[in-house]
């Protein structure tokens, strides 16, 4: 079986991301795809909080083409910061419920980088708006956020993706505002039996035996010990894998290879 890799939450750390992908054998020295038939998923949040958001978007778009040409796959999930930038790009100073009272102010208050806003091209904005919100990779359910918002947008992965893509293609500021608010939830699957039940319900609805997500830096998860952010953090009785290495917080980041079948040993807090 050809391997599948995931990398969480680049947040504009372009040089760090390219280094990690080279170390994983997915990029060559020139920065071109070298993963042959492998699959790579970037887990969303390409932009904000770092200096190279536009370059990271351009990299993701290029790798998508190069991997497909080589018989592999390099795709990206929609992250909340990607949607925040798009909202500022589309609505600017129109009122919203977020911090600062306008879409642009809300984006800025959440780590928006002026260079991303000024440098993003129309083609890049359209590409970001077309990204899937969820995906399956074998037994793994991939989604950017450890949050329950997806349930409000469809009963299947395809329905969720179609609904959110249609929303991001629209000028319905009220629905954008609601999506961004829902996207701000974190750690829905942390906290004992009720949290594990939420993870199980998500898996039952959308399929898979494990949720793989970014969004919440591993450093901020309960039960994390020093050094845990250097590898995927498995929790909720093995139902969830957090792959956000907190690169924007100074974390080293990592590329995680999804096991097949999934590991049976769980680590981390529930």
PDB file of C-alpha atoms in Angstrom:
ATOM      1  CA  UNK A   1       0.000   0.000   0.000  1.00  0.00           C
ATOM      2  CA  UNK A   2       1.373   3.421  -0.945  1.00  0.00           C
ATOM      3  CA  UNK A   3       1.980   5.607   2.120  1.00  0.00           C
ATOM      4  CA  UNK A   4      -0.130   8.547   3.253  1.00  0.00           C
ATOM      5  CA  UNK A   5       1.414  11.445   5.133  1.00  0.00           C
ATOM      6  CA  UNK A   6      -0.136  14.397   6.952  1.00  0.00           C
ATOM      7  CA  UNK A   7       1.348  17.724   8.029  1.00  0.00           C
ATOM      8  CA  UNK A   8      -0.538  19.979  10.399  1.00  0.00           C
ATOM      9  CA  UNK A   9      -1.070  23.733  10.353  1.00  0.00           C
ATOM     10  CA  UNK A  10       1.799  25.387   8.426  1.00  0.00           C
ATOM     11  CA  UNK A  11       0.720  28.939   9.400  1.00  0.00           C
ATOM     12  CA  UNK A  12       3.072  30.603   6.952  1.00  0.00           C
ATOM     13  CA  UNK A  13       6.175  28.732   8.112  1.00  0.00           C
ATOM     14  CA  UNK A  14       7.233  28.140   4.512  1.00  0.00           C
ATOM     15  CA  UNK A  15      10.903  27.341   5.066  1.00  0.00           C
ATOM     16  CA  UNK A  16      10.121  25.002   7.949  1.00  0.00           C
ATOM     17  CA  UNK A  17       7.433  23.202   5.955  1.00  0.00           C
ATOM     18  CA  UNK A  18       9.660  22.656   2.937  1.00  0.00           C
ATOM     19  CA  UNK A  19      12.407  21.343   5.208  1.00  0.00           C
ATOM     20  CA  UNK A  20      10.052  18.864   6.852  1.00  0.00           C
ATOM     21  CA  UNK A  21       8.752  17.655   3.491  1.00  0.00           C
ATOM     22  CA  UNK A  22      12.313  17.218   2.187  1.00  0.00           C
ATOM     23  CA  UNK A  23      13.245  15.239   5.297  1.00  0.00           C
ATOM     24  CA  UNK A  24      10.212  13.002   4.708  1.00  0.00           C
ATOM     25  CA  UNK A  25      11.327  12.319   1.130  1.00  0.00           C
ATOM     26  CA  UNK A  26       8.363  14.121  -0.394  1.00  0.00           C
ATOM     27  CA  UNK A  27      10.354  17.022  -1.871  1.00  0.00           C
ATOM     28  CA  UNK A  28      13.707  16.958  -3.614  1.00  0.00           C
ATOM     29  CA  UNK A  29      16.515  19.474  -3.164  1.00  0.00           C
ATOM     30  CA  UNK A  30      14.892  21.837  -5.672  1.00  0.00           C
ATOM     31  CA  UNK A  31      11.556  21.778  -3.816  1.00  0.00           C
ATOM     32  CA  UNK A  32       9.753  19.636  -6.383  1.00  0.00           C
ATOM     33  CA  UNK A  33       7.542  16.638  -5.574  1.00  0.00           C
ATOM     34  CA  UNK A  34       9.610  13.483  -5.078  1.00  0.00           C
ATOM     35  CA  UNK A  35       7.014  11.357  -3.322  1.00  0.00           C
ATOM     36  CA  UNK A  36       6.134   9.298  -6.419  1.00  0.00           C
ATOM     37  CA  UNK A  37       2.794   7.577  -5.670  1.00  0.00           C
ATOM     38  CA  UNK A  38       2.580   8.707  -2.043  1.00  0.00           C
ATOM     39  CA  UNK A  39      -0.268  10.820  -0.684  1.00  0.00           C
ATOM     40  CA  UNK A  40       0.232  14.012   1.317  1.00  0.00           C
ATOM     41  CA  UNK A  41      -2.459  15.943   3.151  1.00  0.00           C
ATOM     42  CA  UNK A  42      -1.786  19.430   4.465  1.00  0.00           C
ATOM     43  CA  UNK A  43      -4.292  19.772   7.287  1.00  0.00           C
ATOM     44  CA  UNK A  44      -5.266  23.420   6.738  1.00  0.00           C
ATOM     45  CA  UNK A  45      -4.260  26.828   8.101  1.00  0.00           C
ATOM     46  CA  UNK A  46      -1.690  27.549   5.415  1.00  0.00           C
ATOM     47  CA  UNK A  47      -1.761  31.260   6.239  1.00  0.00           C
ATOM     48  CA  UNK A  48      -1.647  33.739   9.165  1.00  0.00           C
ATOM     49  CA  UNK A  49       0.758  33.969  12.114  1.00  0.00           C
ATOM     50  CA  UNK A  50       3.837  33.453   9.924  1.00  0.00           C
ATOM     51  CA  UNK A  51       5.752  35.313   7.215  1.00  0.00           C
ATOM     52  CA  UNK A  52       5.272  32.936   4.274  1.00  0.00           C
ATOM     53  CA  UNK A  53       1.547  32.318   3.903  1.00  0.00           C
ATOM     54  CA  UNK A  54       1.339  33.223   0.215  1.00  0.00           C
ATOM     55  CA  UNK A  55       4.411  31.089  -0.547  1.00  0.00           C
ATOM     56  CA  UNK A  56       2.871  28.175   1.352  1.00  0.00           C
ATOM     57  CA  UNK A  57      -0.355  28.463  -0.663  1.00  0.00           C
ATOM     58  CA  UNK A  58       1.653  28.536  -3.890  1.00  0.00           C
ATOM     59  CA  UNK A  59       3.611  25.471  -2.744  1.00  0.00           C
ATOM     60  CA  UNK A  60       0.443  23.532  -1.938  1.00  0.00           C
ATOM     61  CA  UNK A  61      -1.068  24.376  -5.326  1.00  0.00           C
ATOM     62  CA  UNK A  62       2.102  23.361  -7.174  1.00  0.00           C
ATOM     63  CA  UNK A  63       2.525  20.103  -5.268  1.00  0.00           C
ATOM     64  CA  UNK A  64      -1.069  19.187  -6.031  1.00  0.00           C
ATOM     65  CA  UNK A  65      -0.246  19.348  -9.753  1.00  0.00           C
ATOM     66  CA  UNK A  66       3.173  17.707  -9.508  1.00  0.00           C
ATOM     67  CA  UNK A  67       2.015  14.821  -7.322  1.00  0.00           C
ATOM     68  CA  UNK A  68      -0.913  14.048  -9.610  1.00  0.00           C
ATOM     69  CA  UNK A  69       1.448  14.012 -12.605  1.00  0.00           C
ATOM     70  CA  UNK A  70       3.695  11.516 -10.759  1.00  0.00           C
ATOM     71  CA  UNK A  71       0.793   9.225  -9.832  1.00  0.00           C
ATOM     72  CA  UNK A  72       0.568  10.465  -6.262  1.00  0.00           C
ATOM     73  CA  UNK A  73      -1.602  12.957  -4.444  1.00  0.00           C
ATOM     74  CA  UNK A  74      -0.960  16.174  -2.507  1.00  0.00           C
ATOM     75  CA  UNK A  75      -4.103  17.822  -1.216  1.00  0.00           C
ATOM     76  CA  UNK A  76      -5.056  20.363   1.417  1.00  0.00           C
ATOM     77  CA  UNK A  77      -7.960  20.732   3.828  1.00  0.00           C
ATOM     78  CA  UNK A  78      -9.677  24.033   4.526  1.00  0.00           C
ATOM     79  CA  UNK A  79      -8.576  25.537   7.835  1.00  0.00           C
ATOM     80  CA  UNK A  80     -10.285  28.253   9.815  1.00  0.00           C
ATOM     81  CA  UNK A  81      -7.438  30.703   9.161  1.00  0.00           C
ATOM     82  CA  UNK A  82      -7.742  30.087   5.433  1.00  0.00           C
ATOM     83  CA  UNK A  83     -11.439  30.944   5.724  1.00  0.00           C
ATOM     84  CA  UNK A  84     -10.645  33.999   7.880  1.00  0.00           C
ATOM     85  CA  UNK A  85      -8.294  35.382   5.230  1.00  0.00           C
ATOM     86  CA  UNK A  86     -10.872  34.714   2.525  1.00  0.00           C
ATOM     87  CA  UNK A  87     -13.527  36.543   4.547  1.00  0.00           C
ATOM     88  CA  UNK A  88     -11.283  39.595   4.925  1.00  0.00           C
ATOM     89  CA  UNK A  89     -10.478  39.434   1.212  1.00  0.00           C
ATOM     90  CA  UNK A  90     -14.161  39.215   0.236  1.00  0.00           C
ATOM     91  CA  UNK A  91     -15.912  41.397   2.817  1.00  0.00           C
ATOM     92  CA  UNK A  92     -13.255  43.771   4.145  1.00  0.00           C
ATOM     93  CA  UNK A  93     -14.813  46.237   6.579  1.00  0.00           C
ATOM     94  CA  UNK A  94     -18.329  44.816   6.492  1.00  0.00           C
ATOM     95  CA  UNK A  95     -19.664  44.158  10.000  1.00  0.00           C
ATOM     96  CA  UNK A  96     -19.377  40.736  11.593  1.00  0.00           C
ATOM     97  CA  UNK A  97     -19.614  39.302  15.086  1.00  0.00           C
ATOM     98  CA  UNK A  98     -15.896  38.612  15.410  1.00  0.00           C
ATOM     99  CA  UNK A  99     -13.221  40.599  17.235  1.00  0.00           C
ATOM    100  CA  UNK A 100     -13.115  44.208  16.083  1.00  0.00           C
ATOM    101  CA  UNK A 101     -16.555  44.142  14.550  1.00  0.00           C
ATOM    102  CA  UNK A 102     -15.552  43.715  10.878  1.00  0.00           C
ATOM    103  CA  UNK A 103     -14.320  40.767   8.842  1.00  0.00           C
ATOM    104  CA  UNK A 104     -10.915  42.314   8.260  1.00  0.00           C
ATOM    105  CA  UNK A 105     -10.505  43.287  11.919  1.00  0.00           C
ATOM    106  CA  UNK A 106     -11.500  39.785  13.012  1.00  0.00           C
ATOM    107  CA  UNK A 107      -8.924  38.271  10.670  1.00  0.00           C
ATOM    108  CA  UNK A 108      -6.218  40.681  11.894  1.00  0.00           C
ATOM    109  CA  UNK A 109      -6.985  39.933  15.544  1.00  0.00           C
ATOM    110  CA  UNK A 110      -6.534  36.211  14.855  1.00  0.00           C
ATOM    111  CA  UNK A 111      -3.003  36.551  13.543  1.00  0.00           C
ATOM    112  CA  UNK A 112      -3.707  37.935  10.098  1.00  0.00           C
ATOM    113  CA  UNK A 113      -0.559  38.942   8.214  1.00  0.00           C
ATOM    114  CA  UNK A 114      -0.780  42.015   5.984  1.00  0.00           C
ATOM    115  CA  UNK A 115       1.558  40.328   3.520  1.00  0.00           C
ATOM    116  CA  UNK A 116      -0.968  37.506   3.010  1.00  0.00           C
ATOM    117  CA  UNK A 117      -3.810  39.955   2.380  1.00  0.00           C
ATOM    118  CA  UNK A 118      -1.773  42.070  -0.022  1.00  0.00           C
ATOM    119  CA  UNK A 119      -0.089  39.180  -1.825  1.00  0.00           C
ATOM    120  CA  UNK A 120      -2.803  36.611  -2.340  1.00  0.00           C
ATOM    121  CA  UNK A 121      -3.897  36.377  -5.976  1.00  0.00           C
ATOM    122  CA  UNK A 122      -7.454  35.824  -7.251  1.00  0.00           C
ATOM    123  CA  UNK A 123      -6.449  32.329  -8.420  1.00  0.00           C
ATOM    124  CA  UNK A 124      -5.084  31.489  -4.972  1.00  0.00           C
ATOM    125  CA  UNK A 125      -8.226  32.816  -3.289  1.00  0.00           C
ATOM    126  CA  UNK A 126     -10.422  30.691  -5.568  1.00  0.00           C
ATOM    127  CA  UNK A 127      -8.267  27.642  -4.861  1.00  0.00           C
ATOM    128  CA  UNK A 128      -8.485  28.159  -1.089  1.00  0.00           C
ATOM    129  CA  UNK A 129     -12.268  28.550  -1.317  1.00  0.00           C
ATOM    130  CA  UNK A 130     -12.506  25.234  -3.195  1.00  0.00           C
ATOM    131  CA  UNK A 131     -10.645  23.165  -0.596  1.00  0.00           C
ATOM    132  CA  UNK A 132     -12.463  20.245   1.017  1.00  0.00           C
ATOM    133  CA  UNK A 133     -13.396  20.546   4.669  1.00  0.00           C
ATOM    134  CA  UNK A 134     -13.152  16.792   5.304  1.00  0.00           C
ATOM    135  CA  UNK A 135     -11.647  13.706   3.680  1.00  0.00           C
ATOM    136  CA  UNK A 136     -11.048  10.012   4.280  1.00  0.00           C
ATOM    137  CA  UNK A 137      -7.674   8.299   4.056  1.00  0.00           C
ATOM    138  CA  UNK A 138      -8.342   4.609   4.596  1.00  0.00           C
ATOM    139  CA  UNK A 139      -9.620   4.212   8.147  1.00  0.00           C
ATOM    140  CA  UNK A 140      -8.734   7.808   9.042  1.00  0.00           C
ATOM    141  CA  UNK A 141     -11.224  10.677   9.013  1.00  0.00           C
ATOM    142  CA  UNK A 142      -9.323  13.861   8.182  1.00  0.00           C
ATOM    143  CA  UNK A 143     -10.619  17.255   9.275  1.00  0.00           C
ATOM    144  CA  UNK A 144      -8.852  20.446  10.191  1.00  0.00           C
ATOM    145  CA  UNK A 145     -10.642  21.268  13.439  1.00  0.00           C
ATOM    146  CA  UNK A 146     -11.274  19.194  16.528  1.00  0.00           C
ATOM    147  CA  UNK A 147     -14.760  20.668  16.544  1.00  0.00           C
ATOM    148  CA  UNK A 148     -18.355  19.606  15.944  1.00  0.00           C
ATOM    149  CA  UNK A 149     -19.194  22.214  13.286  1.00  0.00           C
ATOM    150  CA  UNK A 150     -19.084  19.695  10.430  1.00  0.00           C
ATOM    151  CA  UNK A 151     -22.297  18.045  11.620  1.00  0.00           C
ATOM    152  CA  UNK A 152     -24.211  21.221  10.766  1.00  0.00           C
ATOM    153  CA  UNK A 153     -23.193  21.094   7.103  1.00  0.00           C
ATOM    154  CA  UNK A 154     -24.055  17.585   5.998  1.00  0.00           C
ATOM    155  CA  UNK A 155     -24.574  13.925   6.775  1.00  0.00           C
ATOM    156  CA  UNK A 156     -21.685  12.714   4.605  1.00  0.00           C
ATOM    157  CA  UNK A 157     -18.211  13.941   3.727  1.00  0.00           C
ATOM    158  CA  UNK A 158     -19.331  14.849   0.216  1.00  0.00           C
ATOM    159  CA  UNK A 159     -22.330  16.793   1.514  1.00  0.00           C
ATOM    160  CA  UNK A 160     -20.230  18.721   4.023  1.00  0.00           C
ATOM    161  CA  UNK A 161     -17.693  19.626   1.346  1.00  0.00           C
ATOM    162  CA  UNK A 162     -20.332  20.676  -1.146  1.00  0.00           C
ATOM    163  CA  UNK A 163     -22.207  22.789   1.399  1.00  0.00           C
ATOM    164  CA  UNK A 164     -19.131  24.626   2.652  1.00  0.00           C
ATOM    165  CA  UNK A 165     -17.770  25.141  -0.870  1.00  0.00           C
ATOM    166  CA  UNK A 166     -21.093  26.667  -1.907  1.00  0.00           C
ATOM    167  CA  UNK A 167     -21.050  28.915   1.147  1.00  0.00           C
ATOM    168  CA  UNK A 168     -17.521  30.141   0.353  1.00  0.00           C
ATOM    169  CA  UNK A 169     -18.579  30.875  -3.221  1.00  0.00           C
ATOM    170  CA  UNK A 170     -21.437  33.052  -1.961  1.00  0.00           C
ATOM    171  CA  UNK A 171     -21.707  36.626  -0.743  1.00  0.00           C
ATOM    172  CA  UNK A 172     -23.863  35.627   2.221  1.00  0.00           C
ATOM    173  CA  UNK A 173     -21.915  37.437   4.943  1.00  0.00           C
ATOM    174  CA  UNK A 174     -24.191  36.153   7.692  1.00  0.00           C
ATOM    175  CA  UNK A 175     -23.464  32.510   6.817  1.00  0.00           C
ATOM    176  CA  UNK A 176     -19.732  33.230   6.529  1.00  0.00           C
ATOM    177  CA  UNK A 177     -19.867  34.850   9.964  1.00  0.00           C
ATOM    178  CA  UNK A 178     -21.580  31.800  11.437  1.00  0.00           C
ATOM    179  CA  UNK A 179     -19.068  29.398   9.874  1.00  0.00           C
ATOM    180  CA  UNK A 180     -16.135  31.378  11.267  1.00  0.00           C
ATOM    181  CA  UNK A 181     -17.699  31.421  14.713  1.00  0.00           C
ATOM    182  CA  UNK A 182     -18.280  27.652  14.627  1.00  0.00           C
ATOM    183  CA  UNK A 183     -14.729  27.113  13.363  1.00  0.00           C
ATOM    184  CA  UNK A 184     -13.361  28.723  16.532  1.00  0.00           C
ATOM    185  CA  UNK A 185     -14.250  25.713  18.714  1.00  0.00           C
ATOM    186  CA  UNK A 186     -11.310  23.659  20.015  1.00  0.00           C
ATOM    187  CA  UNK A 187     -10.795  20.384  21.894  1.00  0.00           C
ATOM    188  CA  UNK A 188     -14.287  18.991  21.389  1.00  0.00           C
ATOM    189  CA  UNK A 189     -12.935  15.467  21.921  1.00  0.00           C
ATOM    190  CA  UNK A 190     -11.061  16.160  25.166  1.00  0.00           C
ATOM    191  CA  UNK A 191     -12.690  15.720  28.558  1.00  0.00           C
ATOM    192  CA  UNK A 192     -13.731  12.227  29.449  1.00  0.00           C
ATOM    193  CA  UNK A 193     -16.620  10.016  28.432  1.00  0.00           C
ATOM    194  CA  UNK A 194     -18.771  12.756  26.890  1.00  0.00           C
ATOM    195  CA  UNK A 195     -15.906  13.961  24.709  1.00  0.00           C
ATOM    196  CA  UNK A 196     -15.068  10.432  23.585  1.00  0.00           C
ATOM    197  CA  UNK A 197     -18.740   9.923  22.730  1.00  0.00           C
ATOM    198  CA  UNK A 198     -18.580  13.008  20.493  1.00  0.00           C
ATOM    199  CA  UNK A 199     -15.589  11.535  18.669  1.00  0.00           C
ATOM    200  CA  UNK A 200     -17.382   8.219  18.272  1.00  0.00           C
ATOM    201  CA  UNK A 201     -20.486   9.969  16.919  1.00  0.00           C
ATOM    202  CA  UNK A 202     -18.371  11.863  14.391  1.00  0.00           C
ATOM    203  CA  UNK A 203     -16.747   8.642  13.223  1.00  0.00           C
ATOM    204  CA  UNK A 204     -20.065   6.858  13.009  1.00  0.00           C
ATOM    205  CA  UNK A 205     -21.519   9.656  10.905  1.00  0.00           C
ATOM    206  CA  UNK A 206     -18.637  10.167   8.484  1.00  0.00           C
ATOM    207  CA  UNK A 207     -16.792   6.847   8.627  1.00  0.00           C
ATOM    208  CA  UNK A 208     -13.383   5.734   9.775  1.00  0.00           C
ATOM    209  CA  UNK A 209     -11.955   4.477  13.026  1.00  0.00           C
ATOM    210  CA  UNK A 210      -9.816   7.513  13.931  1.00  0.00           C
ATOM    211  CA  UNK A 211     -10.100  11.275  13.582  1.00  0.00           C
ATOM    212  CA  UNK A 212      -6.942  13.039  12.413  1.00  0.00           C
ATOM    213  CA  UNK A 213      -6.972  16.798  13.000  1.00  0.00           C
ATOM    214  CA  UNK A 214      -4.883  19.909  13.472  1.00  0.00           C
ATOM    215  CA  UNK A 215      -6.246  23.223  14.776  1.00  0.00           C
ATOM    216  CA  UNK A 216      -5.321  22.750  18.451  1.00  0.00           C
ATOM    217  CA  UNK A 217      -1.549  22.839  19.001  1.00  0.00           C
ATOM    218  CA  UNK A 218      -0.381  19.702  20.761  1.00  0.00           C
ATOM    219  CA  UNK A 219       1.369  21.907  23.325  1.00  0.00           C
ATOM    220  CA  UNK A 220      -2.073  23.102  24.508  1.00  0.00           C
ATOM    221  CA  UNK A 221      -3.607  19.648  24.905  1.00  0.00           C
ATOM    222  CA  UNK A 222      -4.189  18.217  28.398  1.00  0.00           C
ATOM    223  CA  UNK A 223      -1.672  15.636  29.515  1.00  0.00           C
ATOM    224  CA  UNK A 224       1.053  16.725  27.120  1.00  0.00           C
ATOM    225  CA  UNK A 225       4.618  16.359  28.330  1.00  0.00           C
ATOM    226  CA  UNK A 226       7.683  18.245  27.113  1.00  0.00           C
ATOM    227  CA  UNK A 227       8.664  16.882  23.722  1.00  0.00           C
ATOM    228  CA  UNK A 228       5.240  15.447  22.881  1.00  0.00           C
ATOM    229  CA  UNK A 229       4.778  18.124  20.203  1.00  0.00           C
ATOM    230  CA  UNK A 230       7.486  16.412  18.137  1.00  0.00           C
ATOM    231  CA  UNK A 231       5.125  13.636  17.086  1.00  0.00           C
ATOM    232  CA  UNK A 232       1.428  12.967  16.599  1.00  0.00           C
ATOM    233  CA  UNK A 233      -0.547  12.994  19.845  1.00  0.00           C
ATOM    234  CA  UNK A 234      -3.025  10.124  20.204  1.00  0.00           C
ATOM    235  CA  UNK A 235      -5.843  10.581  22.727  1.00  0.00           C
ATOM    236  CA  UNK A 236      -9.526   9.921  23.513  1.00  0.00           C
ATOM    237  CA  UNK A 237      -8.921   6.183  23.938  1.00  0.00           C
ATOM    238  CA  UNK A 238      -7.218   6.096  20.550  1.00  0.00           C
ATOM    239  CA  UNK A 239     -10.090   7.712  18.649  1.00  0.00           C
ATOM    240  CA  UNK A 240      -8.201  10.937  17.825  1.00  0.00           C
ATOM    241  CA  UNK A 241      -4.788  11.985  16.513  1.00  0.00           C
ATOM    242  CA  UNK A 242      -3.672  15.609  16.829  1.00  0.00           C
ATOM    243  CA  UNK A 243      -1.010  16.537  14.237  1.00  0.00           C
ATOM    244  CA  UNK A 244      -0.691  20.279  14.925  1.00  0.00           C
ATOM    245  CA  UNK A 245       2.924  20.598  16.052  1.00  0.00           C
ATOM    246  CA  UNK A 246       2.454  24.280  16.853  1.00  0.00           C
ATOM    247  CA  UNK A 247       5.007  25.576  14.357  1.00  0.00           C
ATOM    248  CA  UNK A 248       3.820  29.165  14.801  1.00  0.00           C
ATOM    249  CA  UNK A 249       4.546  28.752  18.526  1.00  0.00           C
ATOM    250  CA  UNK A 250       8.104  27.713  17.793  1.00  0.00           C
ATOM    251  CA  UNK A 251       7.383  23.985  17.658  1.00  0.00           C
ATOM    252  CA  UNK A 252       9.545  21.829  15.377  1.00  0.00           C
ATOM    253  CA  UNK A 253       6.615  20.466  13.385  1.00  0.00           C
ATOM    254  CA  UNK A 254       6.577  16.986  11.887  1.00  0.00           C
ATOM    255  CA  UNK A 255       5.264  14.916   9.007  1.00  0.00           C
ATOM    256  CA  UNK A 256       3.186  12.004  10.272  1.00  0.00           C
ATOM    257  CA  UNK A 257       2.788   8.802   8.279  1.00  0.00           C
ATOM    258  CA  UNK A 258      -0.662   7.329   8.752  1.00  0.00           C
ATOM    259  CA  UNK A 259      -0.480   3.662   9.763  1.00  0.00           C
ATOM    260  CA  UNK A 260      -2.417   0.959   8.011  1.00  0.00           C
ATOM    261  CA  UNK A 261      -4.144  -0.491   9.891  1.00  0.00           C
ATOM    262  CA  UNK A 262      -4.262   2.151  12.643  1.00  0.00           C
ATOM    263  CA  UNK A 263      -2.218   1.535  15.764  1.00  0.00           C
ATOM    264  CA  UNK A 264      -4.043  -0.076  18.657  1.00  0.00           C
ATOM    265  CA  UNK A 265      -1.946   1.550  21.391  1.00  0.00           C
ATOM    266  CA  UNK A 266      -3.229   4.922  22.577  1.00  0.00           C
ATOM    267  CA  UNK A 267      -1.155   7.582  24.277  1.00  0.00           C
ATOM    268  CA  UNK A 268      -2.079  10.929  25.752  1.00  0.00           C
ATOM    269  CA  UNK A 269      -4.957  12.159  27.787  1.00  0.00           C
ATOM    270  CA  UNK A 270      -8.641  11.554  27.197  1.00  0.00           C
TER     271      UNK A 270
END
